[in-house]
XYZ file of C-alpha atoms in Angstrom:
752
model
C -58.279 -18.551 -25.489
C -55.762 -21.202 -26.561
C -54.619 -19.035 -29.462
C -54.120 -16.068 -27.136
C -52.059 -18.224 -24.768
C -49.948 -19.461 -27.652
C -49.447 -15.870 -28.825
C -48.351 -14.713 -25.417
C -46.018 -17.710 -25.172
C -44.454 -16.875 -28.544
C -43.997 -13.247 -27.522
C -42.372 -14.334 -24.248
C -39.965 -16.617 -26.089
C -39.142 -13.793 -28.499
C -38.375 -11.417 -25.594
C -36.139 -14.026 -23.981
C -34.282 -14.624 -27.253
C -33.777 -10.900 -27.803
C -32.506 -10.549 -24.231
C -30.041 -13.367 -24.704
C -28.825 -11.886 -27.984
C -28.434 -8.456 -26.341
C -26.599 -9.982 -23.398
C -24.267 -11.777 -25.768
C -23.589 -8.545 -27.640
C -22.933 -6.701 -24.392
C -20.741 -9.500 -23.154
C -18.581 -9.053 -26.236
C -17.527 -5.590 -25.030
C -15.649 -4.736 -21.833
C -17.616 -4.798 -18.594
C -15.027 -2.551 -16.940
C -12.780 -0.005 -18.623
C -9.668 1.132 -16.762
C -8.500 4.555 -17.864
C -4.931 5.657 -17.108
C -2.481 8.212 -18.463
C 0.107 6.648 -20.799
C 2.306 9.755 -21.041
C 4.972 9.395 -23.754
C 4.189 5.690 -24.214
C 1.846 4.435 -26.919
C 0.038 1.781 -24.868
C -0.710 0.955 -21.253
C 1.210 -2.328 -21.284
C 4.247 -0.669 -22.854
C 4.261 2.031 -20.182
C 3.775 -0.514 -17.386
C 6.917 -2.388 -18.432
C 8.885 0.653 -19.576
C 10.819 1.445 -16.408
C 14.196 1.033 -18.124
C 13.223 3.814 -20.560
C 12.376 6.239 -17.749
C 14.861 8.699 -16.292
C 13.703 8.560 -12.685
C 16.269 11.120 -11.566
C 15.511 14.092 -13.776
C 12.974 16.813 -13.088
C 10.516 15.694 -15.785
C 7.943 13.528 -13.991
C 5.672 12.779 -16.960
C 7.257 9.443 -17.861
C 7.699 8.521 -14.173
C 3.986 8.943 -13.536
C 2.915 7.124 -16.682
C 5.104 4.104 -15.942
C 4.042 3.636 -12.315
C 0.369 4.404 -12.900
C 0.108 2.133 -15.948
C 1.752 -0.603 -13.907
C -0.908 0.010 -11.247
C -3.580 -0.352 -13.951
C -2.074 -3.630 -15.141
C -1.989 -4.922 -11.563
C -5.651 -4.016 -11.159
C -6.594 -5.748 -14.400
C -4.615 -8.808 -13.336
C -6.388 -9.281 -10.015
C -9.910 -8.007 -10.745
C -11.102 -11.273 -12.336
C -10.227 -13.166 -9.138
C -12.298 -10.697 -7.128
C -15.536 -10.248 -9.083
C -15.805 -13.130 -11.525
C -15.095 -11.124 -14.667
C -12.997 -12.737 -17.351
C -9.870 -11.100 -18.694
C -11.832 -10.189 -21.812
C -14.295 -8.235 -19.680
C -11.611 -5.729 -18.662
C -10.189 -3.155 -21.019
C -7.130 -0.976 -20.445
C -6.934 2.255 -22.383
C -5.427 5.725 -22.317
C -7.275 8.358 -20.296
C -8.554 10.493 -23.155
C -12.320 10.362 -22.652
C -14.924 8.326 -20.833
C -16.348 5.388 -22.803
C -20.002 5.684 -23.711
C -21.072 2.590 -21.778
C -19.954 0.248 -19.016
C -18.396 0.701 -15.615
C -15.211 2.743 -15.490
C -12.209 2.870 -13.153
C -10.101 6.024 -13.379
C -6.517 5.690 -12.177
C -4.015 8.469 -11.597
C -3.537 11.847 -9.992
C -4.601 15.360 -10.852
C -1.101 15.812 -12.239
C -1.415 12.923 -14.679
C -4.987 11.924 -15.512
C -6.953 14.755 -17.189
C -10.303 13.080 -16.553
C -9.585 12.922 -12.812
C -8.391 16.520 -12.886
C -11.758 17.498 -14.372
C -13.711 15.747 -11.608
C -14.713 17.625 -8.472
C -12.613 16.640 -5.484
C -14.234 14.474 -2.859
C -15.585 16.370 0.125
C -12.891 16.513 2.788
C -10.318 14.982 0.433
C -6.756 16.084 1.186
C -3.972 14.438 -0.788
C -1.068 16.637 0.171
C 1.251 13.637 0.523
C 2.369 12.019 -2.742
C 1.657 8.586 -1.219
C -1.879 9.421 -0.091
C -4.878 8.194 -2.041
C -8.624 8.575 -2.280
C -10.992 5.923 -3.635
C -14.501 7.100 -4.426
C -17.403 6.049 -6.599
C -19.813 8.105 -8.694
C -23.118 6.828 -10.084
C -23.797 8.253 -13.530
C -26.140 7.102 -16.307
C -26.735 3.756 -14.641
C -23.080 2.863 -14.299
C -20.394 3.161 -11.649
C -17.349 5.320 -12.123
C -14.644 4.475 -9.600
C -11.876 7.022 -9.103
C -8.583 5.841 -7.610
C -6.746 9.106 -7.138
C -3.247 9.374 -5.729
C -1.429 12.369 -4.380
C 1.050 11.389 -7.091
C 2.168 8.188 -8.791
C 3.042 6.442 -5.511
C -0.370 7.174 -4.047
C -2.015 5.934 -7.225
C -0.208 2.602 -6.926
C -1.083 2.283 -3.247
C -4.672 3.247 -4.013
C -5.001 0.352 -6.456
C -3.813 -2.089 -3.812
C -6.120 -0.427 -1.288
C -9.009 -0.944 -3.711
C -8.132 -4.618 -4.174
C -8.122 -4.988 -0.399
C -11.658 -3.569 -0.383
C -12.524 -6.426 -2.739
C -11.141 -8.979 -0.264
C -7.559 -9.455 -1.452
C -4.587 -9.615 0.898
C -0.925 -9.556 -0.115
C 0.276 -11.224 3.060
C 3.323 -13.223 2.058
C 5.743 -13.568 -0.840
C 4.653 -14.579 -4.310
C 1.552 -16.505 -5.296
C 1.671 -18.662 -2.164
C 1.505 -15.537 -0.044
C -1.437 -13.995 -1.916
C -4.945 -14.349 -0.502
C -7.941 -14.109 -2.848
C -11.571 -13.530 -1.903
C -13.578 -16.619 -1.000
C -16.151 -15.877 -3.688
C -16.627 -13.280 -6.432
C -18.547 -10.143 -5.572
C -19.816 -7.102 -7.421
C -17.589 -4.074 -7.598
C -18.347 -1.640 -4.768
C -20.986 0.931 -5.674
C -20.462 3.226 -2.738
C -16.944 4.079 -1.613
C -15.186 7.165 -0.311
C -11.902 6.253 1.384
C -8.899 8.492 1.956
C -5.638 7.183 3.382
C -2.170 8.576 3.929
C 0.862 7.048 5.645
C 1.674 7.558 9.299
C 5.403 6.975 8.770
C 7.080 8.717 5.831
C 9.792 6.063 5.425
C 8.754 2.432 5.838
C 11.056 -0.439 5.077
C 14.401 -2.048 5.585
C 18.010 -0.932 5.869
C 20.154 -2.999 3.500
C 23.304 -2.468 1.482
C 23.655 -5.549 -0.754
C 22.109 -6.816 -3.980
C 19.979 -9.529 -2.374
C 16.380 -8.702 -3.180
C 14.078 -10.419 -5.667
C 10.937 -9.573 -7.622
C 8.578 -11.319 -5.180
C 10.052 -9.318 -2.300
C 9.923 -6.012 -4.160
C 6.324 -6.582 -5.253
C 5.407 -7.496 -1.675
C 6.920 -4.191 -0.541
C 4.885 -2.172 -3.037
C 1.668 -4.074 -2.399
C 2.067 -3.446 1.324
C 3.125 0.195 0.836
C 6.708 -0.227 2.014
C 9.085 2.251 0.415
C 12.670 1.977 1.706
C 15.438 -0.276 0.318
C 19.034 -0.153 -0.880
C 20.260 1.357 -4.143
C 22.692 -1.544 -4.511
C 20.348 -3.624 -6.644
C 20.503 -4.457 -10.332
C 16.828 -3.564 -10.639
C 16.934 0.060 -9.517
C 14.517 1.073 -12.289
C 11.982 -1.489 -11.089
C 12.345 -0.245 -7.525
C 11.735 3.341 -8.615
C 8.661 2.253 -10.564
C 7.338 0.687 -7.371
C 7.765 3.947 -5.448
C 10.682 2.718 -3.347
C 13.261 5.191 -2.008
C 16.845 4.046 -2.531
C 19.448 4.423 0.180
C 23.212 4.102 0.466
C 25.832 4.969 3.046
C 26.412 3.423 6.437
C 29.633 3.040 8.351
C 31.854 3.013 5.229
C 31.339 6.672 4.266
C 34.813 7.716 5.450
C 36.437 4.982 3.388
C 34.383 6.002 0.347
C 34.951 9.752 0.493
C 38.018 10.355 2.648
C 39.810 7.028 2.431
C 43.335 7.522 3.778
C 44.781 5.182 1.152
C 42.854 6.727 -1.769
C 44.876 8.826 -4.216
C 44.953 12.539 -3.461
C 43.163 14.284 -6.384
C 44.923 17.677 -6.279
C 48.253 19.228 -7.183
C 49.847 19.291 -3.738
C 52.228 22.288 -3.369
C 54.926 20.197 -1.668
C 54.875 17.248 -4.061
C 56.339 16.836 -7.537
C 54.579 14.695 -10.130
C 50.949 15.716 -9.721
C 51.071 18.953 -11.714
C 48.411 17.706 -14.164
C 45.843 17.607 -11.358
C 43.588 20.499 -10.296
C 44.998 23.150 -7.993
C 44.989 22.162 -4.347
C 42.248 24.072 -2.488
C 43.697 23.146 0.911
C 46.735 24.408 2.791
C 49.461 21.968 3.667
C 50.353 21.522 7.317
C 53.552 20.963 9.251
C 52.527 17.304 9.635
C 53.026 16.639 5.900
C 55.541 13.812 5.387
C 55.297 13.183 1.637
C 55.260 9.985 -0.388
C 56.132 7.590 2.430
C 55.222 4.526 0.357
C 57.575 5.563 -2.470
C 55.067 4.745 -5.203
C 55.339 8.146 -6.872
C 51.937 9.494 -5.835
C 50.228 10.849 -2.763
C 47.402 9.300 -0.813
C 44.999 11.394 1.215
C 46.831 10.392 4.390
C 50.243 11.214 2.944
C 48.989 14.597 1.726
C 47.160 15.521 4.938
C 47.911 13.323 7.939
C 46.424 16.112 10.082
C 42.992 15.208 8.662
C 42.968 11.860 10.431
C 42.416 10.754 14.000
C 45.027 11.384 16.648
C 45.144 8.141 18.613
C 47.561 7.877 21.525
C 49.552 10.833 20.202
C 49.886 9.558 16.631
C 47.875 10.219 13.479
C 46.132 7.049 12.352
C 45.267 5.926 8.840
C 43.277 2.980 10.155
C 39.984 3.262 8.318
C 39.111 -0.101 6.850
C 35.576 -0.740 5.721
C 33.266 0.092 8.601
C 35.925 -0.233 11.319
C 38.884 1.735 12.578
C 39.608 5.261 13.786
C 37.307 8.147 12.840
C 38.938 11.051 11.059
C 39.655 14.344 12.852
C 36.176 15.892 12.913
C 37.470 19.279 14.065
C 39.496 19.663 10.867
C 37.266 21.822 8.673
C 39.219 21.015 5.492
C 38.828 17.287 6.017
C 35.086 17.599 6.554
C 34.769 19.907 3.545
C 36.587 17.403 1.324
C 34.491 14.499 2.569
C 31.305 16.485 1.896
C 32.513 17.618 -1.540
C 33.282 14.041 -2.611
C 29.959 12.790 -1.283
C 27.962 15.436 -3.146
C 29.875 14.808 -6.368
C 29.059 11.111 -6.088
C 25.376 12.019 -5.744
C 25.667 14.112 -8.909
C 27.450 11.760 -11.292
C 29.211 9.046 -9.317
C 28.306 5.718 -7.788
C 25.581 7.399 -5.727
C 23.819 9.084 -8.633
C 20.653 7.053 -7.965
C 20.567 7.567 -4.195
C 17.486 9.144 -2.600
C 18.536 8.874 1.059
C 22.106 9.084 2.369
C 22.512 7.139 5.613
C 25.346 9.087 7.195
C 27.127 7.096 9.908
C 30.545 7.263 11.478
C 32.619 4.085 11.842
C 31.011 1.165 13.652
C 32.077 1.693 17.265
C 35.280 3.275 15.947
C 37.663 5.258 18.101
C 37.408 9.049 17.911
C 40.181 11.569 17.460
C 41.852 12.581 20.732
C 43.250 15.951 19.651
C 42.405 18.988 21.754
C 40.331 20.643 19.029
C 38.124 17.583 18.731
C 37.695 17.400 22.476
C 36.562 21.024 22.470
C 33.824 20.117 19.994
C 32.031 18.290 22.802
C 30.566 14.802 23.019
C 30.752 12.343 20.146
C 27.190 13.328 19.239
C 28.171 17.014 19.242
C 31.080 16.200 16.930
C 28.778 14.291 14.601
C 26.501 17.310 14.243
C 29.418 19.487 13.169
C 30.099 17.039 10.339
C 26.435 16.621 9.383
C 25.980 20.386 9.219
C 28.786 20.740 6.670
C 27.578 17.818 4.564
C 23.984 19.062 4.497
C 25.142 22.597 3.651
C 27.069 21.356 0.623
C 24.180 19.147 -0.497
C 21.810 22.123 -0.421
C 24.355 24.272 -2.244
C 24.544 21.624 -4.977
C 20.761 21.823 -5.333
C 20.724 25.629 -5.461
C 23.427 25.695 -8.122
C 21.617 23.113 -10.234
C 24.458 20.607 -10.073
C 22.420 18.162 -7.985
C 19.163 17.837 -9.891
C 17.067 15.876 -7.424
C 16.087 16.078 -3.799
C 18.263 13.910 -1.536
C 17.599 13.276 2.140
C 20.192 12.539 4.820
C 19.650 10.261 7.820
C 22.382 10.601 10.455
C 22.907 8.136 13.282
C 22.196 7.957 16.998
C 23.929 4.682 17.834
C 26.203 3.335 20.554
C 28.572 6.233 21.394
C 26.223 8.748 19.696
C 23.015 7.282 21.153
C 22.797 10.128 23.660
C 21.411 13.420 22.302
C 23.641 16.479 21.783
C 24.847 18.237 24.919
C 24.892 21.741 23.467
C 23.168 23.860 20.802
C 23.571 22.714 17.212
C 25.936 24.611 14.874
C 24.898 28.102 13.817
C 22.607 28.022 10.805
C 21.770 24.350 11.266
C 18.747 23.346 9.154
C 16.479 20.323 9.553
C 15.481 20.399 5.886
C 15.844 16.891 4.386
C 17.478 15.633 7.594
C 16.526 13.029 10.182
C 18.350 11.312 13.048
C 18.118 7.523 13.136
C 17.828 6.127 16.642
C 19.293 2.596 16.788
C 18.469 0.778 20.067
C 20.709 -2.196 19.277
C 21.220 -3.279 22.907
C 17.537 -3.200 23.877
C 15.491 -6.124 25.139
C 12.497 -7.526 23.236
C 10.900 -9.172 26.242
C 9.410 -5.722 26.928
C 8.274 -2.784 24.812
C 10.852 -0.008 24.893
C 8.728 2.256 27.121
C 7.616 -0.502 29.505
C 8.395 0.700 33.077
C 8.836 -2.942 34.108
C 12.120 -3.132 32.176
C 14.473 -1.263 34.504
C 17.401 -3.615 33.952
C 17.883 -3.067 30.208
C 15.532 -0.737 28.361
C 15.318 2.105 30.864
C 18.649 3.725 29.985
C 17.941 3.371 26.242
C 14.514 4.908 26.799
C 16.099 7.879 28.541
C 18.362 8.489 25.552
C 15.395 8.231 23.199
C 13.404 10.718 25.222
C 16.378 13.060 25.065
C 15.938 13.093 21.295
C 12.153 13.277 21.177
C 10.246 14.500 24.221
C 12.759 15.779 26.783
C 12.550 19.338 28.000
C 15.311 21.686 26.829
C 16.610 19.291 24.182
C 18.850 20.793 21.518
C 17.736 18.560 18.628
C 14.093 19.064 17.646
C 14.079 17.639 14.125
C 12.677 14.478 12.524
C 13.457 11.092 14.089
C 14.048 7.848 12.193
C 13.774 4.520 14.060
C 16.270 1.797 13.166
C 15.114 -1.419 14.826
C 16.922 -4.751 15.073
C 14.276 -7.450 14.742
C 16.809 -9.655 12.947
C 20.022 -8.277 14.404
C 23.100 -10.160 13.176
C 23.341 -12.869 15.859
C 19.672 -13.835 15.559
C 20.422 -15.399 12.161
C 16.808 -15.334 10.976
C 15.552 -17.613 13.747
C 11.729 -17.700 14.118
C 11.533 -14.641 16.355
C 8.132 -12.971 16.656
C 7.387 -9.373 17.583
C 3.621 -8.895 17.342
C 3.329 -7.767 20.973
C 6.379 -5.511 20.709
C 5.309 -3.946 17.404
C 1.764 -3.366 18.628
C 3.132 -1.401 21.593
C 6.263 0.224 20.160
C 5.198 1.480 16.742
C 2.211 3.605 17.844
C 4.327 4.861 20.758
C 7.205 5.758 18.434
C 4.726 7.743 16.357
C 3.214 9.504 19.374
C 6.690 10.541 20.521
C 7.467 12.132 17.161
C 9.159 9.460 15.015
C 8.106 9.559 11.353
C 10.557 7.176 9.696
C 11.164 3.483 10.416
C 13.245 0.593 9.142
C 14.919 -2.466 10.541
C 18.156 -4.132 9.603
C 18.877 -7.567 8.075
C 15.358 -8.389 6.904
C 14.904 -11.837 5.336
C 13.959 -11.577 1.660
C 12.913 -15.194 1.023
C 11.784 -18.382 2.799
C 9.941 -16.279 5.349
C 7.836 -18.901 7.079
C 6.986 -17.480 10.500
C 8.637 -14.168 9.576
C 5.657 -13.472 7.314
C 3.595 -12.345 10.303
C 6.292 -9.890 11.442
C 6.569 -8.372 7.981
C 2.837 -8.032 7.419
C 2.026 -6.530 10.811
C 4.959 -4.129 10.501
C 3.710 -2.874 7.144
C 0.156 -2.411 8.435
C 1.218 -0.446 11.517
C 3.731 1.751 9.703
C 1.060 2.740 7.210
C -1.527 3.379 9.936
C -0.209 3.626 13.482
C -3.788 3.751 14.766
C -4.688 0.390 13.269
C -5.890 -2.193 15.769
C -3.158 -4.843 15.928
C -5.483 -7.505 17.286
C -7.900 -6.957 14.406
C -5.003 -7.222 11.949
C -3.951 -10.515 13.554
C -7.493 -11.880 13.501
C -7.806 -11.012 9.816
C -4.357 -12.486 9.168
C -5.034 -15.882 10.703
C -8.580 -16.213 9.365
C -7.483 -15.478 5.788
C -3.999 -16.973 5.677
C -4.869 -20.150 7.587
C -8.609 -20.522 6.914
C -8.985 -24.177 7.955
C -6.593 -24.099 10.937
C -7.084 -20.560 12.193
C -7.412 -21.325 15.918
C -4.627 -23.875 16.292
C -2.219 -21.925 14.101
C -2.826 -18.747 16.055
C -2.182 -20.723 19.235
C 1.098 -21.965 17.718
C 2.194 -18.409 16.966
C 1.222 -17.099 20.399
C 3.244 -19.797 22.168
C 6.191 -19.363 19.794
C 6.268 -15.649 20.564
C 6.502 -16.392 24.292
C 9.361 -18.800 23.639
C 11.333 -16.255 21.603
C 10.675 -13.145 23.710
C 14.139 -13.245 25.323
C 15.945 -13.811 22.039
C 18.292 -10.854 22.558
C 19.542 -12.251 25.869
C 20.089 -15.821 24.730
C 21.198 -15.102 21.159
C 22.671 -11.594 20.946
C 23.636 -8.886 23.469
C 21.750 -6.630 25.872
C 23.092 -3.709 27.886
C 22.626 -3.290 31.637
C 23.954 -0.831 34.185
C 26.590 -3.449 35.029
C 27.737 -3.907 31.452
C 26.674 -5.945 28.454
C 25.352 -9.485 28.684
C 25.450 -12.260 26.093
C 24.911 -15.912 26.942
C 27.549 -17.069 24.459
C 30.255 -15.138 26.325
C 29.290 -16.632 29.681
C 30.106 -20.245 28.930
C 33.396 -21.704 30.152
C 35.682 -21.303 27.096
C 34.995 -17.549 27.006
C 35.042 -16.631 30.700
C 36.368 -17.954 33.976
C 34.143 -20.781 35.170
C 33.549 -18.867 38.396
C 31.454 -16.297 36.485
C 27.717 -16.907 36.606
C 26.154 -18.145 33.397
C 22.877 -16.368 34.187
C 23.423 -12.868 35.532
C 20.182 -11.112 34.576
C 16.849 -10.849 36.304
C 15.476 -11.193 32.772
C 17.029 -14.546 32.046
C 17.640 -17.506 34.366
C 17.966 -21.221 33.887
C 15.031 -22.305 36.051
C 11.750 -20.349 36.075
C 12.168 -17.047 37.892
C 9.516 -14.347 37.903
C 10.445 -11.083 39.625
C 8.015 -8.169 39.692
C 10.315 -6.222 37.374
C 12.493 -7.397 34.480
C 10.704 -10.687 34.005
C 11.308 -12.714 30.875
C 11.027 -16.364 29.831
C 13.822 -18.448 31.307
C 15.725 -21.175 29.499
C 13.756 -24.141 30.823
C 10.511 -22.300 30.055
C 11.697 -21.555 26.536
C 12.303 -25.247 25.912
C 8.830 -26.061 27.250
C 7.153 -23.326 25.193
C 8.795 -24.648 22.032
C 7.449 -28.111 22.821
C 3.939 -26.700 23.275
C 4.254 -24.725 20.052
C 5.295 -27.897 18.240
C 2.137 -29.640 19.431
C -0.082 -26.819 18.196
C 1.694 -26.709 14.830
C 1.425 -30.475 14.400
C -2.289 -30.232 15.130
C -2.665 -27.626 12.405
C -0.733 -29.731 9.916
C -2.926 -32.711 10.750
C -6.249 -30.927 10.309
C -5.313 -28.614 7.409
C -7.792 -28.945 4.552
C -6.336 -26.560 1.983
C -3.372 -27.189 -0.324
C -2.074 -23.610 -0.337
C -2.539 -23.296 3.420
C -0.598 -26.519 3.942
C 2.290 -25.129 1.869
C 2.307 -22.066 4.155
C 2.299 -24.256 7.244
C 5.124 -26.401 5.874
C 7.231 -23.292 5.346
C 6.397 -22.197 8.895
C 7.351 -25.635 10.169
C 10.778 -25.534 8.536
C 11.716 -22.234 10.137
C 10.200 -23.271 13.449
C 12.208 -26.527 13.448
C 15.381 -24.482 12.890
C 14.514 -22.458 15.996
C 13.568 -25.505 18.062
C 16.824 -27.262 17.206
C 18.724 -24.080 18.101
C 17.153 -23.813 21.549
C 17.712 -27.508 22.242
C 21.361 -27.179 21.214
C 21.895 -24.188 23.507
C 19.900 -25.734 26.358
C 21.991 -28.901 26.395
C 25.211 -26.941 25.902
C 24.349 -24.913 29.028
C 23.523 -28.106 30.935
C 26.875 -29.546 29.857
C 28.658 -26.474 31.209
C 26.729 -26.617 34.491
C 27.695 -30.273 34.981
C 31.344 -29.639 34.145
C 31.465 -26.819 36.683
C 30.252 -29.366 39.215
C 32.882 -31.803 37.895
C 30.079 -34.235 37.042
C 31.539 -35.526 33.784
C 29.017 -38.378 33.611
C 26.012 -36.061 33.417
C 27.982 -33.702 31.169
C 28.529 -36.586 28.759
C 24.814 -37.390 28.711
C 23.889 -33.810 27.923
C 26.640 -33.420 25.367
C 25.318 -36.430 23.489
C 22.150 -34.356 23.000
C 24.274 -31.415 21.925
C 25.880 -33.602 19.260
C 22.473 -34.715 17.986
C 21.253 -31.157 17.501
C 24.603 -30.013 16.132
C 24.208 -32.505 13.296
C 20.666 -31.328 12.575
C 21.711 -27.687 12.583
C 24.714 -28.339 10.369
C 22.369 -29.766 7.733
C 20.448 -26.464 7.559
C 22.085 -24.434 4.812
C 19.272 -22.325 3.361
C 17.204 -20.975 6.268
C 20.271 -19.267 7.748
C 21.154 -17.582 4.428
C 18.118 -15.384 3.747
C 19.249 -12.011 5.139
C 22.291 -9.755 4.789
C 25.836 -11.085 4.995
C 26.242 -9.933 8.614
C 23.133 -11.839 9.655
C 23.750 -15.001 7.608
C 25.592 -18.190 8.438
C 26.706 -21.024 6.178
C 24.698 -23.449 8.245
C 22.647 -23.663 11.403
C 25.542 -24.837 13.554
C 27.620 -21.782 12.704
C 24.486 -19.716 13.316
C 24.543 -20.770 16.983
C 27.527 -18.475 17.561
C 28.793 -21.112 19.980
C 30.902 -23.376 17.800
C 33.960 -22.570 19.940
C 32.087 -23.660 23.068
C 30.851 -26.799 21.340
C 34.328 -27.778 20.158
C 35.857 -27.001 23.569
C 33.430 -29.292 25.381
C 33.775 -31.973 22.726
C 37.542 -31.993 23.138
C 37.315 -31.912 26.923
C 34.807 -34.747 27.157
C 36.685 -36.842 24.609
C 39.821 -36.516 26.736
C 37.880 -37.336 29.903
C 35.974 -40.276 28.407
C 38.195 -41.613 25.597
């Protein structure tokens, strides 16, 4: 019996040893193989970093797909070990030529790029008509799991990889490593998945025009499926690899393509000295005056003064940057020349990388007063005449093969063109590749745009919006682009929060027909509290049906795991404090005119004018049934309560990365708290001076001085957005330096 026991024991040990040896052998090979199409590149890594070798603007998409999809594969290989406990050696990247004989497999690509995916049967109900859509599904075969991450095209493939990582517990909430959330503990790769997603909004991102991005910001955009940014970046090839559409245009289009001081490019029939130029395709008019500058050449204005705006009976060449006098939109030759120059720039000029032209007239510029222009109709009607010509020439360039890529155009509904057209659009007008961007710059953020309780401010803007989207008998029925102003210039990247507004507005925008969305002046670094705005925005633009409260719960539990409750309380109070930010920091529009707090203080207006002239915004608490918003004293109190909640989180935080996030939040919050205190005491100073109580005014102004010094020391938090929305320091960011200096001088003279 003893011998038998010893024999069984020896056999058991032998089995164990063989198992260990086999496990070691297996461990030497890859546990997961990622298969992706490498296209013209020799290796996956080479393709992933080969964006500079790719011509993203030709009609050959093979290298485009290989570069983006191999980058997606590299991203997956980078993050997988943090999700399931595999080592880097357990993951193998290789070209999609055939399935390996053993081990789990992840197939990445589209039916256009990955032949193995193309050979697989499509998932039941799978519809990937949109290039950004993706399907993630698993197949069990021969005891292993084959995971297919299939995109509608390269963009969908990239988004599908990030969607898969989210299934594994990852979140790309903020910028860089500090903003990345990893799963609490490793888990096995999913064995049963079938997920299909496609975007609600076609365009999702930010309107910008300057080279101010960075790699962390661009990667955050891709990982959160945002796809709209400016072409004016050094890294345009990287942006294209990440599936981002590049835009250019804005209010300077007339200066670019019909600049009155630019040299006239043709041989003008009435001018000597330009005979080496192409024949002039345009007739000269009786308004021609010749080389008035005497420099021996013609400018556009000298050649054709009739092309430019008639202002108070005189042709005007005042087009400077984004300001001035709009050209004569009824002059067909002028519009044709502007369109011709624009299209040529798209073909081989400075705009040769542009995907979306943002076509705007001058920023609140004056319009031509000639009789022909007046007969065109409203300013919006005039704009459509111009847009029609530009779009016609763009399409002609495509048909003729001169413009070798598809380019979209987004025109503008803003200020004087915020109202919809008053008459039918031009004959033959086409909506192909066109959208109208609705810019509600003078709205209030204390209420969602469609909130019936906001009769004082948002109602009139809402009526204009409905005229574009849902109104009966409207003349424009094409795509609508939303251009929001979460960080409009005067806000200066203060810690404004919009979770309540986004949760209401974005699904409503979608339901009323909008399919494109961006906002202006986004911060690109040092986000702090702005992280929540950016993340929620991305989630809702991708899926307008997503539950905002569930997103917020997930956000706080994962981003602030040890202080979830107190940090969420901090954010909720901060949002209340900042809800009236447009009224106290920028401008809102009412039936009685515009309102801005900074223009109501004594140096700007007669002291007899009320400082607080809105139902929305008072000094003391005031809560009408309609048009209610936090008042100044309440804002100060809310900021104090928010400070207490934030301090509690900082005190109890038990995670190093979480503390770094909270410290960044605290810096931006402190900037906002100092700003409100500065404005609060500046208002109190003005109130006391109006009462001729210089003693109390001096007490309050001493507080103003204290916060002015603190704000002046802030030189980075106010410099994270575009030039229009930046300030050299926090004091300049108040927009009230003139008021501050006026009171300082006055009180110094009164109390020397």
